[in-house]
Short mmCIF file of C-alpha atoms and ligand atoms in Angstrom, two decimals:
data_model
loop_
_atom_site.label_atom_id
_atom_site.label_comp_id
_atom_site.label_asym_id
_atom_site.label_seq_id
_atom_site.Cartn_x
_atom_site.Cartn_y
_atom_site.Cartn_z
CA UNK A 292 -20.55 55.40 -56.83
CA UNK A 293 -19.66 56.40 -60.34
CA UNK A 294 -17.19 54.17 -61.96
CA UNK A 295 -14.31 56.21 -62.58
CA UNK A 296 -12.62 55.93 -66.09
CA UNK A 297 -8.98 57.04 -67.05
CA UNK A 298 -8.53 58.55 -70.92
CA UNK A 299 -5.46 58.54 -72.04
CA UNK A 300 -5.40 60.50 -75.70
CA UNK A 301 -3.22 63.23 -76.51
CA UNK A 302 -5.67 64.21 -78.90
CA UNK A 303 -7.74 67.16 -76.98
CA UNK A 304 -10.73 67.45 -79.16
CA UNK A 305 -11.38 63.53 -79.64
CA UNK A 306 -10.49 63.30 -75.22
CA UNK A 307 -13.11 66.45 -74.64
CA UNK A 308 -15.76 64.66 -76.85
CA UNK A 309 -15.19 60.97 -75.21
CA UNK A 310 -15.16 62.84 -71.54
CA UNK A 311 -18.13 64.24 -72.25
CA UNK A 312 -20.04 61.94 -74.04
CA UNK A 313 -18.97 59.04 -70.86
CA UNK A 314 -19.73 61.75 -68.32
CA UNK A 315 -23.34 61.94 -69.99
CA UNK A 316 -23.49 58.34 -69.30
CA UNK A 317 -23.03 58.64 -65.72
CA UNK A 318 -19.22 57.64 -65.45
CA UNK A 319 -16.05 59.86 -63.74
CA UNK A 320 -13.79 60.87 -66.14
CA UNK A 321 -10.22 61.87 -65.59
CA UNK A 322 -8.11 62.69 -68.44
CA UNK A 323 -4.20 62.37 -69.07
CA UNK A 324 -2.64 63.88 -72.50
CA UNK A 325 0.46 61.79 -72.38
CA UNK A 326 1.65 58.37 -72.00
CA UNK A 327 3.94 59.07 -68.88
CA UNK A 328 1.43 60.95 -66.79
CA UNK A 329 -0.75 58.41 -67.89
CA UNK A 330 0.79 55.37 -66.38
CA UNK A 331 1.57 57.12 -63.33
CA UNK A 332 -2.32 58.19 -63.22
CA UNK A 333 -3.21 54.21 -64.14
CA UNK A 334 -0.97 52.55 -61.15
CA UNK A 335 -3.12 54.66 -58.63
CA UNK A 336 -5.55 52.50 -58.93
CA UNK A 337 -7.95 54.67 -58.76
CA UNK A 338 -9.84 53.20 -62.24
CA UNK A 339 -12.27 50.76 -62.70
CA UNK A 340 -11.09 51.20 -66.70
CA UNK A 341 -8.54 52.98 -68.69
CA UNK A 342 -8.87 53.88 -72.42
CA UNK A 343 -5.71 54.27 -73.96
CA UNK A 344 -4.39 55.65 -77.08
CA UNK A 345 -1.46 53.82 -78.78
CA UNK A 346 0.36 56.76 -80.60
CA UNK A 347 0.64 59.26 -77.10
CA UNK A 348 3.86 61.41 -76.60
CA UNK A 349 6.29 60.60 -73.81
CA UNK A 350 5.53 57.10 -73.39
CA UNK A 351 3.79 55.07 -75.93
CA UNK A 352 0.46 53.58 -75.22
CA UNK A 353 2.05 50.03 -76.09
CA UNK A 354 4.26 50.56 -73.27
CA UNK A 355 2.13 52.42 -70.91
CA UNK A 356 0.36 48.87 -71.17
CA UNK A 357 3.26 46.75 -70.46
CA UNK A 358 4.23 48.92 -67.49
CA UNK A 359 0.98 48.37 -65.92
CA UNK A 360 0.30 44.98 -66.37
CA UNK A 361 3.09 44.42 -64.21
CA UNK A 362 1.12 45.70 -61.52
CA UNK A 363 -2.35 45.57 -62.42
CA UNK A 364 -5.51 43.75 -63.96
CA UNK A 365 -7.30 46.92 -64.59
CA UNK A 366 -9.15 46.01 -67.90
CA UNK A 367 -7.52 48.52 -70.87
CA UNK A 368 -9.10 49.07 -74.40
CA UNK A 369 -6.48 50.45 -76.30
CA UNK A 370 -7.58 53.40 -78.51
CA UNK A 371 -6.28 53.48 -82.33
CA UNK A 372 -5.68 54.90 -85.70
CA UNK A 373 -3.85 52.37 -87.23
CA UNK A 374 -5.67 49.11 -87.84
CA UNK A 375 -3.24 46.97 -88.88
CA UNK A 376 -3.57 43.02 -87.69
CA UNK A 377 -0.16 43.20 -86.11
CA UNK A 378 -0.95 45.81 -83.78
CA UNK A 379 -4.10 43.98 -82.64
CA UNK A 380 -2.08 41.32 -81.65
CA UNK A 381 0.54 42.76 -79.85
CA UNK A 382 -1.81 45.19 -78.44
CA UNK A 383 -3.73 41.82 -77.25
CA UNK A 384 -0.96 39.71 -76.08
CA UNK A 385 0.46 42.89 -74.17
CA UNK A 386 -3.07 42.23 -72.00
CA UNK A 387 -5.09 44.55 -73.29
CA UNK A 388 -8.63 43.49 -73.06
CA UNK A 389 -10.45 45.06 -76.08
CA UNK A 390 -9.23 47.04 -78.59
CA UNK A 391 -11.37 49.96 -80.96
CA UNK A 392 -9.80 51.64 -84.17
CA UNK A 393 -10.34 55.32 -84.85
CA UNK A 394 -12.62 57.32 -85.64
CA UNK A 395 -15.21 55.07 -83.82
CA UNK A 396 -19.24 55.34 -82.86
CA UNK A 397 -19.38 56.21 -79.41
CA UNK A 398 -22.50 54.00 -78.83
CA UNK A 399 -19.45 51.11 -80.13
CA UNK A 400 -16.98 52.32 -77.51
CA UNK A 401 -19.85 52.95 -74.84
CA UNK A 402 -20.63 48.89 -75.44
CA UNK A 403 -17.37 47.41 -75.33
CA UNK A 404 -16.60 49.97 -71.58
CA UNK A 405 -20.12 47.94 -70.56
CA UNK A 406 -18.74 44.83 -71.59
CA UNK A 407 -15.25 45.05 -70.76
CA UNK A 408 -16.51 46.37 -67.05
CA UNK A 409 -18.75 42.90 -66.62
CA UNK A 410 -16.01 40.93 -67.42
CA UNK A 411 -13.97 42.05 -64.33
CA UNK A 412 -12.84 39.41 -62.19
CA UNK A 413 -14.71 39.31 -59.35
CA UNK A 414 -11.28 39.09 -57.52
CA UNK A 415 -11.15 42.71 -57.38
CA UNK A 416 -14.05 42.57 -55.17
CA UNK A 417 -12.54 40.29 -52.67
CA UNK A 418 -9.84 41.49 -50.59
CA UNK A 419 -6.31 41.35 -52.26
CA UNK A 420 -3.67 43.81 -51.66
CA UNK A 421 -1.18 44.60 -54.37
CA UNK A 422 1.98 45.56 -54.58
CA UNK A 423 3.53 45.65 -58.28
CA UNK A 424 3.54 42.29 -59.19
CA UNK A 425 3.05 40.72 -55.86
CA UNK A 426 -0.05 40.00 -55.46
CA UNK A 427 -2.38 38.56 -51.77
CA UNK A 428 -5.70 37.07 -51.32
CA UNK A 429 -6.03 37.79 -47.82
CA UNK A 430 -9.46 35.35 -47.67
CA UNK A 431 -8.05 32.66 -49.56
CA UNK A 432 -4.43 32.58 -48.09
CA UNK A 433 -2.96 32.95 -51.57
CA UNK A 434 -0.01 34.91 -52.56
CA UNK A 435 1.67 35.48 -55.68
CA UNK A 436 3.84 37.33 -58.25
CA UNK A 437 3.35 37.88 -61.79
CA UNK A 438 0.34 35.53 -61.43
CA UNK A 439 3.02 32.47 -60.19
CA UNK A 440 1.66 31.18 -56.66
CA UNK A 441 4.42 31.65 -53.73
CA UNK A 442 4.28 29.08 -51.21
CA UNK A 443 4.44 30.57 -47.92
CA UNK A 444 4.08 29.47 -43.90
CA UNK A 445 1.79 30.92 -41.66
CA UNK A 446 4.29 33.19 -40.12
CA UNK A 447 5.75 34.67 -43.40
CA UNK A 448 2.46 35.21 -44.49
CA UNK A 449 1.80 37.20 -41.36
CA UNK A 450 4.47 39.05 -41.66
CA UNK A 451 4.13 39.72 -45.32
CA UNK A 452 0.51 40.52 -44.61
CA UNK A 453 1.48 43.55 -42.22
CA UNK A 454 4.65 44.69 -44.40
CA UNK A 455 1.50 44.56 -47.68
CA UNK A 456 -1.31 46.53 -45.45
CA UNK A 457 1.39 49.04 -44.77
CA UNK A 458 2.84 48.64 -48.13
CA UNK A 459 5.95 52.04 -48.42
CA UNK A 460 6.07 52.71 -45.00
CA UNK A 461 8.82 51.85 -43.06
CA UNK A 462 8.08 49.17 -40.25
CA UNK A 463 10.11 48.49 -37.12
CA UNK A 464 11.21 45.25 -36.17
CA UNK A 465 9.14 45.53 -32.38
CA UNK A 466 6.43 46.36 -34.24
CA UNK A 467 6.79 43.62 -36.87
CA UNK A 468 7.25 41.59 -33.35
CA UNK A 469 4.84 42.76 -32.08
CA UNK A 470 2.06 42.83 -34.48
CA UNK A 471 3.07 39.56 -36.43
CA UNK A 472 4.43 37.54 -33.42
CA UNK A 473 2.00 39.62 -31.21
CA UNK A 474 3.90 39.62 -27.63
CA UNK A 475 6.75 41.97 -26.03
CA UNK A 476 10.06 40.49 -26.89
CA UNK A 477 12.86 40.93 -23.79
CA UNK A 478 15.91 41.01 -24.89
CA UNK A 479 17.88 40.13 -28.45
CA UNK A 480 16.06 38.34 -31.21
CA UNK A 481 16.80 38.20 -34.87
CA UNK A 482 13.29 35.90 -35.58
CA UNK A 483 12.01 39.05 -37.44
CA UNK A 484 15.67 39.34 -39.87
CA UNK A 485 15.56 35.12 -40.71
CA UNK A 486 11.82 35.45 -41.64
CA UNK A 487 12.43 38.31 -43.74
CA UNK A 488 15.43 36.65 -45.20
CA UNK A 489 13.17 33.92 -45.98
CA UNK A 490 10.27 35.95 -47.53
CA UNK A 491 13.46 37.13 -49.55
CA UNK A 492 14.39 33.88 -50.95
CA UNK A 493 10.51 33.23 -51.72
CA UNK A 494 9.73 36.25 -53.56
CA UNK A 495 12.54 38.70 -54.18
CA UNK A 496 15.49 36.01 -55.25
CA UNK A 497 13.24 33.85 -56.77
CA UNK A 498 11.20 35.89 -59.15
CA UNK A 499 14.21 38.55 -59.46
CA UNK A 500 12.34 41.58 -58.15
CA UNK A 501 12.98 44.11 -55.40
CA UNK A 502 10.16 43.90 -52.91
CA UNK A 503 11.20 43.76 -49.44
CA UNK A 504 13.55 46.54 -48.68
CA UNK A 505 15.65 47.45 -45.44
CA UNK A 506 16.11 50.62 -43.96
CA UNK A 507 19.12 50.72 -42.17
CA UNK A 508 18.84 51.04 -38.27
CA UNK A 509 15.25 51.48 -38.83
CA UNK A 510 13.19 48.19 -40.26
CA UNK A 511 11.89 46.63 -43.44
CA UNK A 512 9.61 48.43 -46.14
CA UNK A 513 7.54 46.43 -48.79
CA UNK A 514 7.72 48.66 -52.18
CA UNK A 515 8.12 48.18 -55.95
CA UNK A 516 9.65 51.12 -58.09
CA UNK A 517 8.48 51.20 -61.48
CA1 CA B 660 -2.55 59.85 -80.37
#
């Protein structure tokens, strides 16, 4: 399958001669002409790279950057007239993972795609589920947010495996129970509310974020709002 590459660049010439010139090297290209439809194109996940310009209207390609690197690891090289050191760095410590300065040699750009491609972790190849910064290696029992590892029993992780898979839609409590505990409760039983309270105090209190939400009179939801 072709890799699929998001272009940010509010510049339509310089985007229509980058599409086409990646397209002729076999990649997908989908284009985005500001910095706000941008981001909300990038979290999709739907990329195996983004190119992004720094100067973009509605949101700035500095903090289209910052906005998603709280959710992903999708490798960036930041597009840009200026050249000035102090952009480099910042553009760099935001986690961008290569950087090019306008106008540029498309055989340049078409290198550092190659090379910022085989650098991927090979994480994203196992299987992890995401949720903004929360992060789960289902193979390796690992979870964490904002890179921080969050130490978790077997049962929370159960549970916080099923709320992940079905990450923004509302779950039940009997069907938490009965997927993560996996028999038919009789009767009254708050086990579901005290693990979730827990998961709560392991991820939501103590990395200040707002994960696991409940839906009144109808169960628990794992999101993250940007
Ligand atoms: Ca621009």
């Amino acid at each position: 399958m072709a890799e699929k590459i998001l272009l940010i660049e509010d510049e339509e010439k310089l985007a229509r001669m980058v599409e086409l010139e990646l397209r002729y090297e076999g990649y997908e290209v989908e284009k985005a002409f500001d910095g706000r439809t941008g981001l909300e194109r990038a979290l999709s996940g739907e990329h195996g790279l983004i190119l992004l310009d720094i100067m973009l209207p509605a949101l700035s390609g500095m903090e289209v950057l910052r906005r998603l690197r709280r959710e992903s690891t999708v490798p960036v090289i930041m597009l840009t007239a200026r050249d000035t050191v102090v952009d480099k760095v910042s553009g760099l410590d935001s986690g961008a993972d290569d950087y090019i300065t306008k106008p540029f040699a498309i055989e340049e750009l078409l290198a550092r795609i190659r090379a910022a491609l085989r650098k991927r972790p090979a994480q994203q190849e196992a299987h992890t589920l995401t949720v903004g910064p929360l992060s789960m290696d289902v193979d390796r029992h690992e979870v964490t947010v904002n890179g921080e590892s969050v130490e978790l029993t077997r049962r929370e992780f159960d549970l916080l495996h099923y709320l992940m898979e079905n990450r923004e839609k509302v779950i039940s409590r009997e069907s938490l129970l009965d997927h993560v505990w996996g028999f038919d409760f009789v009767g009254e039983t708050n086990a579901v509310d005290v693990y979730i309270r827990f998961l709560r105090t392991k991820i939501d209190e103590a990395f200040h974020v707002k994960l696991i939400h409940t839906v009144r009179g109808v169960g628990y939801v794992v999101k993250y709002d940007v």
